[in-house]
Coordinates of C-alpha atoms in Angstrom, one line a residue:
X1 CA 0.0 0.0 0.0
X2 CA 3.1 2.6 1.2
X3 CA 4.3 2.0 -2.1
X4 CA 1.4 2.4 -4.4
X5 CA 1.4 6.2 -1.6
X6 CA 4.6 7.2 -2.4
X7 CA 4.7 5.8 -6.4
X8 CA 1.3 8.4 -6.7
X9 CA 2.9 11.4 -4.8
X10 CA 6.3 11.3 -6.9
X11 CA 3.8 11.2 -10.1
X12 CA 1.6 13.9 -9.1
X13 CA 5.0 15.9 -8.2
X14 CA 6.2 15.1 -11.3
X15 CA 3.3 16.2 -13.5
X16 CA 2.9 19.5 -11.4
X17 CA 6.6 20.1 -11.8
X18 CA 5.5 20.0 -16.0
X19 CA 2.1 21.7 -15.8
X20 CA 4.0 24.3 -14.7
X21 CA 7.0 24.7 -16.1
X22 CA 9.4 23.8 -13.1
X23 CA 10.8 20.6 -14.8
X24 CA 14.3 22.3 -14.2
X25 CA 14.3 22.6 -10.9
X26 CA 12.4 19.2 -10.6
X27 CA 15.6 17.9 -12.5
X28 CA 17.9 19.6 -10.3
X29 CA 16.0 18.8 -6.8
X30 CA 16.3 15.2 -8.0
X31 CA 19.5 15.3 -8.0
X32 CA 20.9 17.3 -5.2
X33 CA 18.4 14.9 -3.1
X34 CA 20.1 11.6 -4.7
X35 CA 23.9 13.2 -4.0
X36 CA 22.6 13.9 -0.2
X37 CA 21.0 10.6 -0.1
X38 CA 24.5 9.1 -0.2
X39 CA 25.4 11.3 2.0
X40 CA 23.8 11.0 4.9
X41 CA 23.7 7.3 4.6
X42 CA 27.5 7.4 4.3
X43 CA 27.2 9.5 8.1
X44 CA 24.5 7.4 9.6
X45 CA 26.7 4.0 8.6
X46 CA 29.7 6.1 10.8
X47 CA 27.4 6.3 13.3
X48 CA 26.0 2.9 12.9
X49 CA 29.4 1.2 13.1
X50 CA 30.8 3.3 16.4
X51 CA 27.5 2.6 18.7
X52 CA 27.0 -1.0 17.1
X53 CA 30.4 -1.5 18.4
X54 CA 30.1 -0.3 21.9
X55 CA 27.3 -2.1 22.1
X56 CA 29.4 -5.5 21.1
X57 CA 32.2 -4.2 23.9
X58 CA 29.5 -4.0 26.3
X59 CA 28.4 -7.2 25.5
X60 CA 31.6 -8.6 25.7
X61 CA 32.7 -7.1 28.9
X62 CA 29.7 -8.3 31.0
X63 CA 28.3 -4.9 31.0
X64 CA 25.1 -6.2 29.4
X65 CA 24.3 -9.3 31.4
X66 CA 24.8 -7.1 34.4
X67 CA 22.2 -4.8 33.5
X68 CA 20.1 -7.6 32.5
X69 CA 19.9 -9.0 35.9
X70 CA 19.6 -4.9 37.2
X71 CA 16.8 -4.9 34.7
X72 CA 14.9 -8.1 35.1
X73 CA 12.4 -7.2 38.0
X74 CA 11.4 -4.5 35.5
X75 CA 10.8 -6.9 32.8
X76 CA 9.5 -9.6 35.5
X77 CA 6.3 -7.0 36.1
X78 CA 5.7 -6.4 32.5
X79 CA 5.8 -10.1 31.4
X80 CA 4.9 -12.1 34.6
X81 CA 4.0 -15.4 32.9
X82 CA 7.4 -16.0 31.0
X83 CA 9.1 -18.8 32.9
X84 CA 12.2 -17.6 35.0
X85 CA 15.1 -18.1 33.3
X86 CA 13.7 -18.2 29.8
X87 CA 15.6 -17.0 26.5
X88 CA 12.9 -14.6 25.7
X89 CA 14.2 -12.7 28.8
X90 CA 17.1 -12.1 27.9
X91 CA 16.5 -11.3 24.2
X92 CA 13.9 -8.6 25.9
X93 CA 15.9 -7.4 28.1
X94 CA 19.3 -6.8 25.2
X95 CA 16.6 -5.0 22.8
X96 CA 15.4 -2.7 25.9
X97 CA 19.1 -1.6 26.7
X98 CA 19.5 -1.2 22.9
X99 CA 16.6 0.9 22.5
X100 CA 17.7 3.0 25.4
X101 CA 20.7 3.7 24.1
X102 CA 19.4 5.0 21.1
X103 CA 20.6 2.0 19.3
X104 CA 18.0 0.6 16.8
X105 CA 20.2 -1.3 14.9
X106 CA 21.9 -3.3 17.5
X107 CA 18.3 -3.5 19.2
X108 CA 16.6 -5.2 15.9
X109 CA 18.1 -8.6 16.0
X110 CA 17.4 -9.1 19.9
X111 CA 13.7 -8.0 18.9
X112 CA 13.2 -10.7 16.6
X113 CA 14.9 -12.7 18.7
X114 CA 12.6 -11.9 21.4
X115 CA 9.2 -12.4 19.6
X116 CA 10.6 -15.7 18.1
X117 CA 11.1 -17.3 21.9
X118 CA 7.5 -15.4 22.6
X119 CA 5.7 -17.2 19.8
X120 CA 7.4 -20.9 21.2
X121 CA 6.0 -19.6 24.6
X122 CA 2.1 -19.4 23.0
X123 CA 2.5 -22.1 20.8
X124 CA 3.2 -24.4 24.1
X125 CA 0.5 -23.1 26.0
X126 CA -2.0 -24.0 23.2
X127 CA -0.5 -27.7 22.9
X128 CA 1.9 -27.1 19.7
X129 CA -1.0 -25.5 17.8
X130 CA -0.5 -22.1 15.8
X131 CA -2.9 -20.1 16.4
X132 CA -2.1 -17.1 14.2
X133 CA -2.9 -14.6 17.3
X134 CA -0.5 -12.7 18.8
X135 CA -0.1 -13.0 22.5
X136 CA -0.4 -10.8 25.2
X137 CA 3.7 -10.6 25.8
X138 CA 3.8 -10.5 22.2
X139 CA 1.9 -7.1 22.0
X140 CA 3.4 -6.0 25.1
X141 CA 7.0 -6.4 24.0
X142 CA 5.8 -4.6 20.5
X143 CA 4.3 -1.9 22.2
X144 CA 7.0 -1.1 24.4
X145 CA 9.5 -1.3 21.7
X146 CA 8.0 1.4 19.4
X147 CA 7.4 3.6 22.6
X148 CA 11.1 2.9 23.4
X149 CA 12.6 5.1 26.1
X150 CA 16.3 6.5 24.9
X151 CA 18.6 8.5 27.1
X152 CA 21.0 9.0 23.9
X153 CA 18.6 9.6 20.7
X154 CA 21.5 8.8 18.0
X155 CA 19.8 9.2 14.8
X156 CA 18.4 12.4 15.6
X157 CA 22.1 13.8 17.0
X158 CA 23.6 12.2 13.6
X159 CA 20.8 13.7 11.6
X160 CA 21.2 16.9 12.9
X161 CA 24.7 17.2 13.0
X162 CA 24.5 16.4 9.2
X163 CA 22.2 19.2 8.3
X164 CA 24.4 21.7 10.0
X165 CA 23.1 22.3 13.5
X166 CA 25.0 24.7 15.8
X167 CA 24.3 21.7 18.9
X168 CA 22.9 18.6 17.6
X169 CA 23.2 17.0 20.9
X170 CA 20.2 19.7 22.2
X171 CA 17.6 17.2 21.3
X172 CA 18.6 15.0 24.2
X173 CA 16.5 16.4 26.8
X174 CA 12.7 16.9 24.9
X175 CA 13.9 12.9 23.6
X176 CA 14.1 11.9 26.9
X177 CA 11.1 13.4 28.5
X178 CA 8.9 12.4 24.9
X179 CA 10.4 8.9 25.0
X180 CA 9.8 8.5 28.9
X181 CA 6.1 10.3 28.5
X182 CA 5.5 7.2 25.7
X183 CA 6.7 4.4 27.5
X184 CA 5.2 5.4 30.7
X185 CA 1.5 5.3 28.8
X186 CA 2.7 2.0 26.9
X187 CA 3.1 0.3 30.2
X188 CA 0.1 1.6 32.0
X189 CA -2.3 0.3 28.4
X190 CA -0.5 -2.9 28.4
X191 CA -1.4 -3.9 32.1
X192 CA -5.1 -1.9 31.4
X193 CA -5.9 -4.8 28.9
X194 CA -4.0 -7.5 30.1
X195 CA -6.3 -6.7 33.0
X196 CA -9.2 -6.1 31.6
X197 CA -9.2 -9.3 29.3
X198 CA -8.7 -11.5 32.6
X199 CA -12.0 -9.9 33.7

């Protein structure tokens, strides 16, 4: 559907460009948007590479199983019915210190991860059967994980920083407060309707 979206708004630019008589500078935008393109993806893979390898020194060092464990009464409230000691926990718990880190790259593989051990859960608890429904962790993990909290927004300091702010880094504080604002509300719906659907 986004692509049908986007294929009608680049025609309808397009022929508006021609109607009246801006093909030029149609031509020329075109351009100067393909040259930054490469660009900024060439800034954002900098970017990418320093933070994904942090996060691979943390992992390394112990830093991340020891704020696994700081973390897991935190993720023990939001998902009381995982089993202790279950895979999904810890997968959970790596995307969360991702995401808070402003590091949605290195948080991606621990999501999928994560909904993979989730679906195993479900698909016990309905003896082997599929059932094509998407859990209650399952939404809660999804949920929490686009409201995601980040004390360091990355791609917004990077994308800034490419376009020429004077401080890049002053989005740090309304990205907190937006972030914690979202995640706060995520967590209070997700127990509202696990709730209400055990009444």
């Amino acid at each position: 559907m986004l692509n049908y979206i986007w294929g009608a708004m680049i025609v309808i630019g397009i022929l508006f460009g021609a109607v009246n008589g801006k093909m030029p500078e149609l031509t020329n935008a075109a351009l100067d948007s393909a040259k930054e393109s490469v660009t900024l993806c060439i800034t954002m893979l900098g970017v990418m590479s320093l933070w994904t390898g942090i996060m691979e020194v943390a992992r390394s060092s112990g830093l991340i199983d020891s704020l696994t464990k700081k973390i897991e009464p935190f993720i023990h409230f939001l998902f009381p019915k995982i089993p202790k000691n279950h895979p999904a926990k810890e997968y959970i718990a790596t995307n969360i210190i991702a995401n808070v880190l402003g590091l949605g790259w290195a948080a991606t593989p621990a999501g999928l991860k994560a909904m993979e051990e989730l679906s195993k859960i479900d698909k016990e608890r309905h003896g082997g059967k599929i059932t094509g429904i998407a859990s209650n962790e399952m939404c809660t993990f999804l949920i929490i994980n686009i409201s995601s909290l980040q004390l360091i927004p990355v791609n917004m300091i990077a994308y800034r920083s490419q376009y020429g702010s004077v401080n890049p880094a002053a989005i740090v504080a309304p990205a907190i407060m937006a972030t914690a604002l979202s995640t706060i509300i995520a967590v209070i719906f997700c127990k509202f309707m696990d709730k209400k659907q055990r009444v």
